[in-house]
Amino acid sequence: MARSVKKGVATWHFDGVTTALSDVGAGWFYNWAPTREDVQPPPGVEYVPMIWGAKTVTPENLTAVKAQGTTLLGFNEPDLAEQSDMTAEQALDLWPQLQATGMRLGSPAVAHSADREGGWLDRFMTGARQRGLRVDFITLHWYGSDFGPAAVGHLRNYLDAVHARYGVPIWLTEYSLMDFSGGGVRYPDAQQLADFAGASSRMLEDLPYLERYAWFALPADKPGTGLYLPGGTPNRAGEAYRATGLACARSRSCGDGRSAVPARRWSSSGGPGTAVRTAAVRSGSTSGWRRRCRSRSGAGCRPRWCCR
């Protein structure tokens, strides 16, 4: 299966995790840990380690992450007491040890307010500049409480605001729909989740400053926003997320030895909101493709191709 370099998942071990990682078409994953632990990825899926909090900044973990790859994620939600619970100053004091790994570094991933002057991330980034510390990209989490079509725009506005403030690439390492406003957690229904998984991931694929994104979470082994049931079978949201990123080229030349076949979904030139249903079949000649496109708006279609 063709894999999107940008598309990823946050996961823990569950029955069928390797099958799910293969099927979803993600190019990378992480598990909030310095090693893969008991998550076995299929070939071609990158693992990205994390130093979760102050207590995990140890010589053993800092050595372990260097064996996992070239990129390291910083502290997990230090702005929340129930997560890594660190002040910006504490994180800055520990940051030189992460920097000493020589790996590409993602900022601590705040739970909210990354776009606000004086917020946790703003204080950290200001301190990093003052101390001459290196932060290669911003890491973010986002959860939307609006379960309707406007949610994609809310996510995009937040990302735009953060990028405008810091001017560096962004990784969105947790995102989904959850409403925490009522004292508990409210989840979308299956169709709302699937609609958002598809629409949001398509938006993120095309966002130039966004280097990577990861849905929370791959497993649907308990109620929530997971994508794959035990055994590695996708639910409706998993199918929608899987569909994004398969069309990795807009010509039949993949340039890396793989062959290209027509994607089942083409993008429309009719603008946002245009619904397009398409089909493509090989014509009798070796060079031509016969295309059929139906659009509710009558707009034209651009072919997209999957490299396999």
PDB file of C-alpha atoms in Angstrom, residues 87-303:
ATOM      1  CA  THR A  87       6.788  24.701  34.176  1.00  0.00           C
ATOM      2  CA  ALA A  88       8.352  26.237  31.102  1.00  0.00           C
ATOM      3  CA  GLU A  89      11.461  26.960  33.167  1.00  0.00           C
ATOM      4  CA  GLN A  90      11.787  23.312  34.234  1.00  0.00           C
ATOM      5  CA  ALA A  91      11.485  22.205  30.622  1.00  0.00           C
ATOM      6  CA  LEU A  92      14.088  24.732  29.517  1.00  0.00           C
ATOM      7  CA  ASP A  93      16.528  23.551  32.186  1.00  0.00           C
ATOM      8  CA  LEU A  94      16.235  19.961  30.903  1.00  0.00           C
ATOM      9  CA  TRP A  95      16.213  20.813  27.196  1.00  0.00           C
ATOM     10  CA  PRO A  96      20.020  20.847  26.707  1.00  0.00           C
ATOM     11  CA  GLN A  97      20.063  17.114  27.504  1.00  0.00           C
ATOM     12  CA  LEU A  98      17.583  16.440  24.702  1.00  0.00           C
ATOM     13  CA  GLN A  99      19.524  18.742  22.402  1.00  0.00           C
ATOM     14  CA  ALA A 100      22.735  16.848  23.157  1.00  0.00           C
ATOM     15  CA  THR A 101      21.320  13.772  21.404  1.00  0.00           C
ATOM     16  CA  GLY A 102      21.908  15.578  18.104  1.00  0.00           C
ATOM     17  CA  MET A 103      18.427  14.594  16.967  1.00  0.00           C
ATOM     18  CA  ARG A 104      15.913  16.887  15.313  1.00  0.00           C
ATOM     19  CA  LEU A 105      13.780  18.226  18.166  1.00  0.00           C
ATOM     20  CA  GLY A 106      10.067  18.887  18.430  1.00  0.00           C
ATOM     21  CA  SER A 107       8.904  21.290  21.110  1.00  0.00           C
ATOM     22  CA  PRO A 108       6.964  20.144  24.146  1.00  0.00           C
ATOM     23  CA  ALA A 109       3.412  19.374  22.992  1.00  0.00           C
ATOM     24  CA  VAL A 110       1.017  21.625  24.875  1.00  0.00           C
ATOM     25  CA  ALA A 111      -2.623  20.636  25.251  1.00  0.00           C
ATOM     26  CA  HIS A 112      -4.010  24.072  24.362  1.00  0.00           C
ATOM     27  CA  SER A 113      -3.338  27.801  23.892  1.00  0.00           C
ATOM     28  CA  ALA A 114      -0.210  27.411  21.786  1.00  0.00           C
ATOM     29  CA  ASP A 115      -1.258  30.497  19.827  1.00  0.00           C
ATOM     30  CA  ARG A 116      -1.544  32.791  22.858  1.00  0.00           C
ATOM     31  CA  GLU A 117       0.996  35.359  23.945  1.00  0.00           C
ATOM     32  CA  GLY A 118       2.191  34.479  27.428  1.00  0.00           C
ATOM     33  CA  GLY A 119       0.908  30.900  27.238  1.00  0.00           C
ATOM     34  CA  TRP A 120       3.030  27.901  28.217  1.00  0.00           C
ATOM     35  CA  LEU A 121       4.470  27.359  24.752  1.00  0.00           C
ATOM     36  CA  ASP A 122       5.098  31.066  24.234  1.00  0.00           C
ATOM     37  CA  ARG A 123       7.071  31.220  27.475  1.00  0.00           C
ATOM     38  CA  PHE A 124       9.050  28.134  26.479  1.00  0.00           C
ATOM     39  CA  MET A 125       9.872  29.417  22.992  1.00  0.00           C
ATOM     40  CA  THR A 126      10.830  32.839  24.350  1.00  0.00           C
ATOM     41  CA  GLY A 127      13.120  31.202  26.900  1.00  0.00           C
ATOM     42  CA  ALA A 128      14.646  28.935  24.258  1.00  0.00           C
ATOM     43  CA  ARG A 129      15.567  31.943  22.143  1.00  0.00           C
ATOM     44  CA  GLN A 130      17.037  33.753  25.126  1.00  0.00           C
ATOM     45  CA  ARG A 131      19.118  30.723  26.120  1.00  0.00           C
ATOM     46  CA  GLY A 132      20.202  29.862  22.574  1.00  0.00           C
ATOM     47  CA  LEU A 133      18.447  26.485  22.621  1.00  0.00           C
ATOM     48  CA  ARG A 134      17.332  24.656  19.501  1.00  0.00           C
ATOM     49  CA  VAL A 135      13.708  23.824  18.676  1.00  0.00           C
ATOM     50  CA  ASP A 136      13.319  22.522  15.132  1.00  0.00           C
ATOM     51  CA  PHE A 137       9.538  22.313  14.934  1.00  0.00           C
ATOM     52  CA  ILE A 138       6.441  22.980  17.021  1.00  0.00           C
ATOM     53  CA  THR A 139       4.522  19.971  18.329  1.00  0.00           C
ATOM     54  CA  LEU A 140       0.805  20.436  18.992  1.00  0.00           C
ATOM     55  CA  HIS A 141      -2.278  18.634  20.272  1.00  0.00           C
ATOM     56  CA  TRP A 142      -5.826  19.656  19.328  1.00  0.00           C
ATOM     57  CA  TYR A 143      -9.252  18.321  20.250  1.00  0.00           C
ATOM     58  CA  GLY A 144     -12.417  19.842  18.852  1.00  0.00           C
ATOM     59  CA  SER A 145     -15.690  20.119  20.750  1.00  0.00           C
ATOM     60  CA  ASP A 146     -17.728  21.042  17.661  1.00  0.00           C
ATOM     61  CA  PHE A 147     -18.622  17.761  15.979  1.00  0.00           C
ATOM     62  CA  GLY A 148     -20.040  19.347  12.825  1.00  0.00           C
ATOM     63  CA  PRO A 149     -18.472  20.363   9.486  1.00  0.00           C
ATOM     64  CA  ALA A 150     -16.994  23.542  11.010  1.00  0.00           C
ATOM     65  CA  ALA A 151     -14.486  21.498  13.037  1.00  0.00           C
ATOM     66  CA  VAL A 152     -12.005  21.281  10.161  1.00  0.00           C
ATOM     67  CA  GLY A 153     -11.943  25.060   9.880  1.00  0.00           C
ATOM     68  CA  HIS A 154     -11.445  25.441  13.619  1.00  0.00           C
ATOM     69  CA  LEU A 155      -8.419  23.146  13.443  1.00  0.00           C
ATOM     70  CA  ARG A 156      -7.010  24.985  10.437  1.00  0.00           C
ATOM     71  CA  ASN A 157      -7.421  28.373  12.134  1.00  0.00           C
ATOM     72  CA  TYR A 158      -5.544  27.161  15.202  1.00  0.00           C
ATOM     73  CA  LEU A 159      -2.676  25.778  13.153  1.00  0.00           C
ATOM     74  CA  ASP A 160      -2.475  28.963  11.094  1.00  0.00           C
ATOM     75  CA  ALA A 161      -2.331  31.091  14.246  1.00  0.00           C
ATOM     76  CA  VAL A 162       0.455  28.996  15.789  1.00  0.00           C
ATOM     77  CA  HIS A 163       2.471  29.040  12.587  1.00  0.00           C
ATOM     78  CA  ALA A 164       2.041  32.801  12.268  1.00  0.00           C
ATOM     79  CA  ARG A 165       3.377  33.275  15.803  1.00  0.00           C
ATOM     80  CA  TYR A 166       6.496  31.080  15.574  1.00  0.00           C
ATOM     81  CA  GLY A 167       7.239  30.680  11.865  1.00  0.00           C
ATOM     82  CA  VAL A 168       8.608  27.139  12.114  1.00  0.00           C
ATOM     83  CA  PRO A 169       7.222  23.807  10.840  1.00  0.00           C
ATOM     84  CA  ILE A 170       4.471  22.102  12.831  1.00  0.00           C
ATOM     85  CA  TRP A 171       3.774  18.496  13.805  1.00  0.00           C
ATOM     86  CA  LEU A 172       0.226  17.798  14.998  1.00  0.00           C
ATOM     87  CA  THR A 173       0.849  14.707  17.109  1.00  0.00           C
ATOM     88  CA  GLU A 174      -2.576  14.239  18.705  1.00  0.00           C
ATOM     89  CA  TYR A 175      -5.865  15.350  17.252  1.00  0.00           C
ATOM     90  CA  SER A 176      -9.476  14.255  17.138  1.00  0.00           C
ATOM     91  CA  LEU A 177     -12.927  15.296  18.362  1.00  0.00           C
ATOM     92  CA  MET A 178     -13.633  15.252  22.106  1.00  0.00           C
ATOM     93  CA  ASP A 179     -15.708  17.613  24.211  1.00  0.00           C
ATOM     94  CA  PHE A 180     -14.402  18.079  27.762  1.00  0.00           C
ATOM     95  CA  SER A 181     -16.699  20.978  28.647  1.00  0.00           C
ATOM     96  CA  GLY A 182     -19.298  19.038  30.651  1.00  0.00           C
ATOM     97  CA  GLY A 183     -17.006  17.675  33.338  1.00  0.00           C
ATOM     98  CA  GLY A 184     -16.597  14.341  31.552  1.00  0.00           C
ATOM     99  CA  VAL A 185     -15.783  13.468  27.947  1.00  0.00           C
ATOM    100  CA  ARG A 186     -18.330  13.525  25.134  1.00  0.00           C
ATOM    101  CA  TYR A 187     -17.483  11.758  21.870  1.00  0.00           C
ATOM    102  CA  PRO A 188     -18.908  12.193  18.366  1.00  0.00           C
ATOM    103  CA  ASP A 189     -21.057   9.506  16.804  1.00  0.00           C
ATOM    104  CA  ALA A 190     -19.563   7.141  14.229  1.00  0.00           C
ATOM    105  CA  GLN A 191     -20.577   9.201  11.201  1.00  0.00           C
ATOM    106  CA  GLN A 192     -19.401  12.501  12.681  1.00  0.00           C
ATOM    107  CA  LEU A 193     -16.044  10.944  13.530  1.00  0.00           C
ATOM    108  CA  ALA A 194     -15.658   9.427  10.063  1.00  0.00           C
ATOM    109  CA  ASP A 195     -16.568  12.689   8.337  1.00  0.00           C
ATOM    110  CA  PHE A 196     -14.011  14.587  10.400  1.00  0.00           C
ATOM    111  CA  ALA A 197     -11.292  11.942  10.009  1.00  0.00           C
ATOM    112  CA  GLY A 198     -11.570  12.153   6.243  1.00  0.00           C
ATOM    113  CA  ALA A 199     -12.008  15.907   5.823  1.00  0.00           C
ATOM    114  CA  SER A 200      -9.377  16.909   8.377  1.00  0.00           C
ATOM    115  CA  SER A 201      -6.707  14.533   7.113  1.00  0.00           C
ATOM    116  CA  ARG A 202      -7.211  15.722   3.539  1.00  0.00           C
ATOM    117  CA  MET A 203      -6.786  19.306   4.718  1.00  0.00           C
ATOM    118  CA  LEU A 204      -3.647  18.441   6.670  1.00  0.00           C
ATOM    119  CA  GLU A 205      -2.072  16.602   3.733  1.00  0.00           C
ATOM    120  CA  ASP A 206      -2.202  19.813   1.708  1.00  0.00           C
ATOM    121  CA  LEU A 207      -1.049  22.239   4.433  1.00  0.00           C
ATOM    122  CA  PRO A 208       2.477  23.315   3.401  1.00  0.00           C
ATOM    123  CA  TYR A 209       3.941  24.198   6.804  1.00  0.00           C
ATOM    124  CA  LEU A 210       2.552  21.073   8.495  1.00  0.00           C
ATOM    125  CA  GLU A 211       5.239  18.388   8.285  1.00  0.00           C
ATOM    126  CA  ARG A 212       3.352  15.570  10.018  1.00  0.00           C
ATOM    127  CA  TYR A 213       0.087  14.755  11.742  1.00  0.00           C
ATOM    128  CA  ALA A 214      -1.118  11.844  13.880  1.00  0.00           C
ATOM    129  CA  TRP A 215      -4.658  10.848  14.780  1.00  0.00           C
ATOM    130  CA  PHE A 216      -5.539   9.964  18.367  1.00  0.00           C
ATOM    131  CA  ALA A 217      -5.628   7.081  18.382  1.00  0.00           C
ATOM    132  CA  LEU A 218      -5.112   3.986  16.238  1.00  0.00           C
ATOM    133  CA  PRO A 219      -6.793   1.467  18.604  1.00  0.00           C
ATOM    134  CA  ALA A 220     -10.567   1.358  18.963  1.00  0.00           C
ATOM    135  CA  ASP A 221     -10.311  -1.214  21.736  1.00  0.00           C
ATOM    136  CA  LYS A 222     -12.371   1.003  24.058  1.00  0.00           C
ATOM    137  CA  PRO A 223     -14.957   3.781  23.514  1.00  0.00           C
ATOM    138  CA  GLY A 224     -13.521   6.963  22.083  1.00  0.00           C
ATOM    139  CA  THR A 225     -12.025   8.063  18.797  1.00  0.00           C
ATOM    140  CA  GLY A 226     -10.013   5.005  17.736  1.00  0.00           C
ATOM    141  CA  LEU A 227      -9.729   3.802  14.154  1.00  0.00           C
ATOM    142  CA  TYR A 228      -9.098   0.028  14.299  1.00  0.00           C
ATOM    143  CA  LEU A 229     -10.921  -2.672  16.206  1.00  0.00           C
ATOM    144  CA  PRO A 230      -9.081  -5.548  17.907  1.00  0.00           C
ATOM    145  CA  GLY A 231      -7.776  -7.843  15.213  1.00  0.00           C
ATOM    146  CA  GLY A 232      -6.841  -4.922  12.958  1.00  0.00           C
ATOM    147  CA  THR A 233     -10.189  -4.209  11.257  1.00  0.00           C
ATOM    148  CA  PRO A 234     -10.977  -0.542  10.525  1.00  0.00           C
ATOM    149  CA  ASN A 235     -14.194   1.067  11.688  1.00  0.00           C
ATOM    150  CA  ARG A 236     -15.899   3.804   9.658  1.00  0.00           C
ATOM    151  CA  ALA A 237     -13.444   6.478  10.815  1.00  0.00           C
ATOM    152  CA  GLY A 238     -10.528   4.137  10.130  1.00  0.00           C
ATOM    153  CA  GLU A 239     -11.686   3.659   6.558  1.00  0.00           C
ATOM    154  CA  ALA A 240     -11.951   7.427   6.088  1.00  0.00           C
ATOM    155  CA  TYR A 241      -8.494   8.084   7.549  1.00  0.00           C
ATOM    156  CA  ARG A 242      -6.986   5.237   5.536  1.00  0.00           C
ATOM    157  CA  ALA A 243      -8.235   6.782   2.279  1.00  0.00           C
ATOM    158  CA  THR A 244      -6.224   9.974   2.779  1.00  0.00           C
ATOM    159  CA  GLY A 245      -2.756  10.167   1.314  1.00  0.00           C
ATOM    160  CA  LEU A 246      -3.049   7.194  -1.025  1.00  0.00           C
ATOM    161  CA  ALA A 247      -2.936   9.504  -4.007  1.00  0.00           C
ATOM    162  CA  CYS A 248       0.712  10.370  -3.682  1.00  0.00           C
ATOM    163  CA  ALA A 249       1.328  11.692  -7.155  1.00  0.00           C
ATOM    164  CA  ARG A 250      -0.477  13.715  -9.793  1.00  0.00           C
ATOM    165  CA  SER A 251       1.199  12.026 -12.691  1.00  0.00           C
ATOM    166  CA  ARG A 252       1.913   8.408 -13.578  1.00  0.00           C
ATOM    167  CA  SER A 253       5.611   8.886 -12.874  1.00  0.00           C
ATOM    168  CA  CYS A 254       6.427   7.965  -9.297  1.00  0.00           C
ATOM    169  CA  GLY A 255      10.137   8.480  -9.785  1.00  0.00           C
ATOM    170  CA  ASP A 256      11.190   5.760  -7.363  1.00  0.00           C
ATOM    171  CA  GLY A 257      10.643   2.543  -9.257  1.00  0.00           C
ATOM    172  CA  ARG A 258       7.044   2.004  -8.171  1.00  0.00           C
ATOM    173  CA  SER A 259       4.195   1.825 -10.647  1.00  0.00           C
ATOM    174  CA  ALA A 260       1.311   4.275 -10.540  1.00  0.00           C
ATOM    175  CA  VAL A 261      -2.345   3.358 -10.765  1.00  0.00           C
ATOM    176  CA  PRO A 262      -5.305   5.742 -10.834  1.00  0.00           C
ATOM    177  CA  ALA A 263      -6.754   6.736  -7.503  1.00  0.00           C
ATOM    178  CA  ARG A 264     -10.401   6.018  -6.886  1.00  0.00           C
ATOM    179  CA  ARG A 265     -10.917   9.567  -5.675  1.00  0.00           C
ATOM    180  CA  TRP A 266      -9.996  12.590  -7.766  1.00  0.00           C
ATOM    181  CA  SER A 267      -9.851  16.114  -6.450  1.00  0.00           C
ATOM    182  CA  SER A 268     -12.191  18.681  -7.907  1.00  0.00           C
ATOM    183  CA  SER A 269     -11.297  21.996  -9.473  1.00  0.00           C
ATOM    184  CA  GLY A 270     -14.717  23.272  -8.487  1.00  0.00           C
ATOM    185  CA  GLY A 271     -13.609  24.615  -5.124  1.00  0.00           C
ATOM    186  CA  PRO A 272     -14.318  23.667  -1.533  1.00  0.00           C
ATOM    187  CA  GLY A 273     -17.390  21.606  -0.861  1.00  0.00           C
ATOM    188  CA  THR A 274     -17.730  20.202  -4.364  1.00  0.00           C
ATOM    189  CA  ALA A 275     -18.773  16.577  -4.230  1.00  0.00           C
ATOM    190  CA  VAL A 276     -17.073  14.458  -6.861  1.00  0.00           C
ATOM    191  CA  ARG A 277     -17.529  10.805  -7.740  1.00  0.00           C
ATOM    192  CA  THR A 278     -15.135   9.418 -10.325  1.00  0.00           C
ATOM    193  CA  ALA A 279     -13.885   6.296 -12.013  1.00  0.00           C
ATOM    194  CA  ALA A 280     -10.878   5.584 -14.198  1.00  0.00           C
ATOM    195  CA  VAL A 281     -10.022   2.575 -16.363  1.00  0.00           C
ATOM    196  CA  ARG A 282      -7.126   1.723 -18.617  1.00  0.00           C
ATOM    197  CA  SER A 283      -7.827   2.274 -22.305  1.00  0.00           C
ATOM    198  CA  GLY A 284      -6.768  -0.088 -25.057  1.00  0.00           C
ATOM    199  CA  SER A 285      -3.552   1.768 -25.802  1.00  0.00           C
ATOM    200  CA  THR A 286      -0.524   1.437 -23.570  1.00  0.00           C
ATOM    201  CA  SER A 287      -0.221   5.167 -23.052  1.00  0.00           C
ATOM    202  CA  GLY A 288      -3.789   6.325 -22.570  1.00  0.00           C
ATOM    203  CA  TRP A 289      -6.226   6.265 -19.715  1.00  0.00           C
ATOM    204  CA  ARG A 290      -9.946   6.572 -20.236  1.00  0.00           C
ATOM    205  CA  ARG A 291     -11.459   8.735 -17.542  1.00  0.00           C
ATOM    206  CA  ARG A 292     -15.009   9.235 -16.410  1.00  0.00           C
ATOM    207  CA  CYS A 293     -15.861  12.027 -14.033  1.00  0.00           C
ATOM    208  CA  ARG A 294     -19.199  13.011 -12.561  1.00  0.00           C
ATOM    209  CA  SER A 295     -19.496  16.118 -10.439  1.00  0.00           C
ATOM    210  CA  ARG A 296     -22.593  17.597  -8.858  1.00  0.00           C
ATOM    211  CA  SER A 297     -21.393  21.053  -9.793  1.00  0.00           C
ATOM    212  CA  GLY A 298     -20.255  20.126 -13.267  1.00  0.00           C
ATOM    213  CA  ALA A 299     -16.712  21.096 -12.341  1.00  0.00           C
ATOM    214  CA  GLY A 300     -13.722  19.492 -13.986  1.00  0.00           C
ATOM    215  CA  CYS A 301     -11.530  16.926 -12.307  1.00  0.00           C
ATOM    216  CA  ARG A 302      -7.800  16.504 -11.918  1.00  0.00           C
ATOM    217  CA  PRO A 303      -6.501  12.927 -11.847  1.00  0.00           C
TER     218      PRO A 303
END
